[in-house]
Short mmCIF file of C-alpha atoms in Angstrom, two decimals:
data_model
loop_
_atom_site.label_atom_id
_atom_site.label_comp_id
_atom_site.label_asym_id
_atom_site.label_seq_id
_atom_site.Cartn_x
_atom_site.Cartn_y
_atom_site.Cartn_z
CA MET A 28 87.17 112.92 79.46
CA ASP A 29 88.59 114.98 76.61
CA TYR A 30 91.56 116.68 78.22
CA ARG A 31 91.90 119.10 75.31
CA ILE A 32 89.60 121.44 77.23
CA PHE A 33 92.60 122.32 79.42
CA LEU A 34 94.95 123.05 76.54
CA GLN A 35 94.16 126.76 76.28
CA ALA A 36 95.51 127.52 79.75
CA ALA A 37 98.58 125.37 79.13
CA GLN A 38 99.29 127.07 75.80
CA ILE A 39 98.95 130.57 77.24
CA ALA A 40 101.27 129.60 80.08
CA ALA A 41 103.80 128.21 77.59
CA ASP A 42 103.51 131.39 75.50
CA ARG A 43 104.31 133.47 78.56
CA ALA A 44 107.31 131.32 79.44
CA ARG A 45 108.58 131.57 75.86
CA TYR A 46 108.30 135.35 75.87
CA ILE A 47 110.12 135.77 79.19
CA LEU A 48 112.94 133.40 78.30
CA THR A 49 113.49 134.65 74.75
CA GLU A 50 113.51 138.27 75.89
CA HIS A 51 115.93 137.43 78.66
CA ARG A 52 118.27 135.65 76.28
CA LYS A 53 118.10 138.52 73.79
CA ASN A 54 118.72 141.23 76.36
CA LYS A 55 121.16 139.44 78.68
CA LEU A 56 123.20 137.48 76.15
CA TYR A 57 126.50 138.98 77.26
CA GLU A 58 125.81 139.12 80.99
CA HIS A 59 126.60 136.60 83.69
CA ILE A 60 123.52 135.06 85.30
CA TYR A 61 123.44 135.13 89.09
CA PHE A 62 122.18 131.97 90.75
CA ASP A 63 121.65 130.50 94.20
CA THR A 64 122.11 126.87 95.24
CA LYS A 65 119.12 125.10 96.77
CA ASP A 66 119.21 122.51 99.54
CA ASP A 67 119.41 119.69 96.99
CA GLU A 68 122.51 121.35 95.46
CA SER A 69 120.65 122.31 92.29
CA PRO A 70 120.89 125.90 91.02
CA VAL A 71 118.04 128.39 90.86
CA THR A 72 117.83 131.84 89.28
CA GLU A 73 115.41 134.73 89.62
CA ILE A 74 114.16 133.87 86.14
CA ASP A 75 113.18 130.34 87.25
CA GLN A 76 111.11 131.88 90.01
CA TYR A 77 109.62 134.61 87.80
CA VAL A 78 108.54 132.16 85.10
CA GLU A 79 106.89 129.90 87.65
CA ARG A 80 105.03 132.78 89.27
CA GLU A 81 103.68 133.84 85.88
CA ILE A 82 102.59 130.31 84.98
CA ARG A 83 100.89 129.88 88.34
CA GLN A 84 98.97 133.13 87.86
CA ILE A 85 97.69 132.02 84.46
CA ILE A 86 96.57 128.63 85.76
CA GLU A 87 94.87 130.24 88.75
CA THR A 88 92.98 132.56 86.38
CA PHE A 89 91.67 129.72 84.19
CA HIS A 90 91.29 126.97 86.80
CA PRO A 91 91.25 128.48 90.30
CA ASP A 92 90.22 125.20 91.94
CA HIS A 93 93.12 123.16 90.51
CA ASN A 94 96.15 122.18 92.56
CA ILE A 95 99.58 123.39 91.45
CA LEU A 96 102.97 121.78 92.10
CA GLY A 97 106.02 123.72 90.97
CA GLU A 98 109.77 123.24 91.11
CA GLU A 99 110.38 126.54 92.91
CA TYR A 100 107.29 127.20 95.05
CA GLY A 101 106.07 123.73 95.97
CA PHE A 102 102.50 122.51 96.31
CA GLN A 103 99.42 124.72 96.32
CA LEU A 104 96.20 122.97 97.26
CA GLY A 105 93.12 123.90 95.28
CA GLY A 106 90.94 120.99 96.33
CA SER A 107 90.57 119.50 92.86
CA GLU A 108 91.31 116.08 91.35
CA PHE A 109 93.55 117.93 88.88
CA THR A 110 97.10 119.04 89.60
CA TRP A 111 99.33 121.14 87.35
CA VAL A 112 103.01 120.19 87.55
CA ILE A 113 105.51 122.86 86.48
CA ASP A 114 109.24 123.08 85.87
CA PRO A 115 109.84 126.70 84.79
CA ILE A 116 113.33 125.99 83.46
CA ASP A 117 114.30 122.37 82.97
CA GLY A 118 118.04 122.55 82.40
CA THR A 119 118.86 125.48 84.67
CA ARG A 120 122.58 124.64 84.49
CA GLN A 121 122.44 124.95 80.70
CA PHE A 122 120.47 128.19 81.06
CA ILE A 123 123.10 129.64 83.36
CA ALA A 124 125.89 128.52 81.02
CA GLY A 125 124.16 130.05 77.99
CA ILE A 126 123.59 126.71 76.26
CA PRO A 127 120.16 127.02 74.56
CA ILE A 128 118.67 123.59 75.27
CA TYR A 129 116.72 124.49 78.39
CA GLY A 130 112.95 124.23 78.33
CA THR A 131 109.75 124.81 80.27
CA LEU A 132 107.67 121.80 81.29
CA ILE A 133 103.97 122.16 81.96
CA SER A 134 101.76 119.17 82.68
CA LEU A 135 98.33 118.40 84.02
CA CYS A 136 97.72 115.30 86.13
CA HIS A 137 94.33 113.73 86.80
CA HIS A 138 94.34 111.78 90.06
CA GLY A 139 98.14 111.93 89.84
CA VAL A 140 98.36 110.53 86.29
CA PRO A 141 99.82 112.81 83.59
CA VAL A 142 97.18 113.49 80.94
CA LEU A 143 98.50 116.64 79.25
CA GLY A 144 102.07 117.72 78.70
CA ILE A 145 103.91 120.59 77.04
CA ILE A 146 107.64 120.66 76.38
CA GLU A 147 108.45 124.25 75.42
CA HIS A 148 111.91 125.10 74.05
CA PRO A 149 111.95 128.87 73.62
CA ALA A 150 115.47 129.27 72.20
CA VAL A 151 114.57 127.21 69.12
CA LEU A 152 110.83 128.08 69.04
CA GLU A 153 109.77 124.45 69.34
CA ARG A 154 106.81 123.18 71.33
CA TRP A 155 105.77 119.59 71.83
CA ILE A 156 102.22 118.89 73.00
CA GLY A 157 100.86 115.59 74.25
CA ILE A 158 97.29 114.91 75.37
CA LYS A 159 96.08 111.51 76.52
CA GLY A 160 94.08 109.82 73.78
CA HIS A 161 95.41 112.06 70.98
CA PRO A 162 98.50 112.09 68.72
CA SER A 163 101.36 114.26 69.94
CA THR A 164 102.53 117.25 67.93
CA LEU A 165 105.56 119.45 67.38
CA ASN A 166 104.61 123.01 66.42
CA GLY A 167 101.18 121.72 65.48
CA LEU A 168 102.32 118.86 63.23
CA PRO A 169 101.91 115.15 64.15
CA ILE A 170 105.05 113.32 65.30
CA GLU A 171 106.02 109.73 65.92
CA THR A 172 108.93 107.84 67.40
CA ARG A 173 111.47 105.91 65.33
CA LYS A 174 110.64 102.22 65.23
CA CYS A 175 113.95 100.92 66.52
CA THR A 176 113.58 97.50 68.16
CA GLN A 177 117.23 96.51 68.69
CA LEU A 178 119.31 97.82 71.54
CA GLU A 179 122.55 97.62 69.55
CA LEU A 180 121.10 100.00 66.93
CA ALA A 181 119.63 102.46 69.42
CA LEU A 182 120.69 106.06 69.82
CA MET A 183 120.63 106.73 73.57
CA SER A 184 120.50 109.90 75.65
CA SER A 185 121.00 110.59 79.34
CA SER A 186 120.53 113.93 81.06
CA ASN A 187 123.28 113.62 83.65
CA THR A 188 125.62 110.80 84.61
CA GLU A 189 126.50 112.27 88.01
CA PRO A 190 123.34 111.62 90.09
CA VAL A 191 122.83 107.96 89.06
CA LEU A 192 121.73 106.11 92.19
CA PRO A 193 124.28 103.65 93.62
CA GLU A 194 121.95 100.68 93.18
CA HIS A 195 121.58 101.57 89.49
CA ARG A 196 125.19 102.35 88.64
CA ALA A 197 126.07 98.84 87.41
CA GLY A 198 123.04 98.58 85.13
CA TYR A 199 123.59 102.10 83.82
CA GLU A 200 127.24 101.46 82.98
CA HIS A 201 126.44 98.13 81.30
CA ILE A 202 123.69 99.44 79.05
CA ILE A 203 125.79 102.27 77.63
CA PRO A 204 128.14 100.10 75.51
CA LYS A 205 125.20 97.98 74.35
CA THR A 206 123.72 100.95 72.45
CA LYS A 207 125.02 102.39 69.19
CA TRP A 208 126.00 105.80 70.55
CA ARG A 209 125.04 108.27 73.26
CA VAL A 210 124.37 111.97 73.86
CA TYR A 211 124.43 113.61 77.28
CA GLY A 212 123.24 116.76 79.00
CA ALA A 213 120.26 117.75 76.85
CA ALA A 214 117.74 117.54 79.73
CA CYS A 215 114.11 117.45 78.52
CA TYR A 216 115.15 118.28 74.95
CA SER A 217 116.47 114.74 74.51
CA TYR A 218 113.10 113.28 75.53
CA ALA A 219 111.39 115.62 73.07
CA CYS A 220 113.78 114.38 70.38
CA LEU A 221 112.82 110.82 71.26
CA ALA A 222 109.20 111.71 70.56
CA THR A 223 110.18 112.96 67.09
CA GLY A 224 112.27 109.88 66.24
CA ARG A 225 115.72 111.43 66.54
CA ILE A 226 116.66 109.50 69.67
CA ASP A 227 115.57 105.92 70.45
CA LEU A 228 116.24 105.49 74.16
CA SER A 229 116.50 107.89 77.11
CA ILE A 230 117.58 106.72 80.55
CA ASP A 231 118.03 108.63 83.81
CA SER A 232 118.47 107.67 87.44
CA GLY A 233 118.60 110.13 90.31
CA GLY A 234 118.10 113.85 89.88
CA MET A 235 114.61 113.27 88.47
CA ARG A 236 111.26 114.11 90.04
CA GLU A 237 107.68 114.67 88.98
CA VAL A 238 108.34 118.18 87.66
CA ASP A 239 110.96 116.69 85.32
CA TYR A 240 108.98 113.82 83.81
CA CYS A 241 105.20 114.36 84.10
CA ALA A 242 105.10 116.54 80.98
CA LEU A 243 107.14 113.98 79.04
CA VAL A 244 104.65 111.15 79.53
CA PRO A 245 101.75 112.31 77.30
CA VAL A 246 104.15 113.59 74.64
CA ILE A 247 106.11 110.35 74.32
CA GLU A 248 103.11 108.04 74.64
CA GLY A 249 101.13 110.07 72.10
CA ALA A 250 104.01 109.68 69.64
CA GLY A 251 104.03 105.88 69.97
CA GLY A 252 106.76 105.51 72.59
CA LYS A 253 106.82 104.04 76.06
CA ILE A 254 108.03 105.71 79.26
CA THR A 255 108.16 104.23 82.78
CA ASP A 256 110.37 104.08 85.84
CA TRP A 257 113.21 101.53 86.08
CA GLU A 258 110.77 98.94 87.41
CA GLY A 259 108.58 99.28 84.34
CA LYS A 260 105.81 101.01 86.28
CA PRO A 261 103.90 103.96 84.76
CA LEU A 262 105.14 107.38 85.82
CA THR A 263 102.82 109.40 88.03
CA MET A 264 103.18 112.36 90.37
CA HIS A 265 104.21 109.85 93.02
CA SER A 266 106.95 107.98 91.16
CA GLY A 267 110.57 108.02 92.22
CA LYS A 268 113.77 109.29 90.61
CA THR A 269 114.15 107.05 87.57
CA VAL A 270 113.01 107.19 83.94
CA VAL A 271 113.31 104.80 81.00
CA ALA A 272 111.81 105.99 77.72
CA ALA A 273 111.98 104.27 74.35
CA GLY A 274 110.53 104.70 70.90
CA THR A 275 109.06 101.19 70.89
CA PRO A 276 107.80 98.76 73.55
CA GLU A 277 110.31 96.17 72.30
CA LEU A 278 113.28 98.45 72.83
CA HIS A 279 111.92 99.55 76.19
CA GLN A 280 111.73 95.95 77.38
CA GLN A 281 115.26 95.19 76.17
CA ALA A 282 116.55 98.17 78.14
CA LEU A 283 114.72 97.08 81.29
CA ASP A 284 116.12 93.56 80.93
CA VAL A 285 119.69 94.88 80.91
CA LEU A 286 119.12 97.31 83.77
CA HIS A 287 117.56 94.59 85.94
CA GLN A 288 120.26 92.07 85.12
CA TYR A 289 122.84 94.13 87.01
CA LYS A 290 120.77 95.27 90.00
#
């Protein structure tokens, strides 16, 4: 199947998210953002909820039979083999703090496997698109990962050091000094940068779920990279809380070897 037939709905949804978030930043730049804390201790704002409602409405208009799974409003059964997976604001903490590296993640899964992904970063007007079987793009131009194959030369990112699962803490702490240098806290923007060759390795444990990584899969794979869980298994809607992404299969395997050595 050519999954490009679903791109129009995804693009319109991403356009709507960009408009809402850029207008909010422009009009509320000097205001504090009120937020609630969810049961999992993560923050949520009215804007998170508004963006997701708008995206859901667009998807329902184009594909009323498709299922939808969103960060804020959960699962909506449509009875289809297709499920849209949405994170209206990935990096809500950064959004609340006024740090402009938050993004919107929109993905489409076929039988649970991510086949289309959009990483939309409204503050910098950048949009990554990945579609299974096609080269990934940034703002319409082809992209590719950097061909780093040595762990000691790799530039590594990690979204958040706090939620690393106890069983992964040793491996996580051992791989850090084996890389050249690290950046932290960029959420999905760091994975987008991996797809464009600016970062070589991205590792996260805990604090991750399908809404966080499904959109990343087609983008990174379509740019020549590899992304799995910590066991090396492909990421699907039903994967756990871990992600290992690398610009090359060789670097990915080296990272897995270190992480498994200290389990």
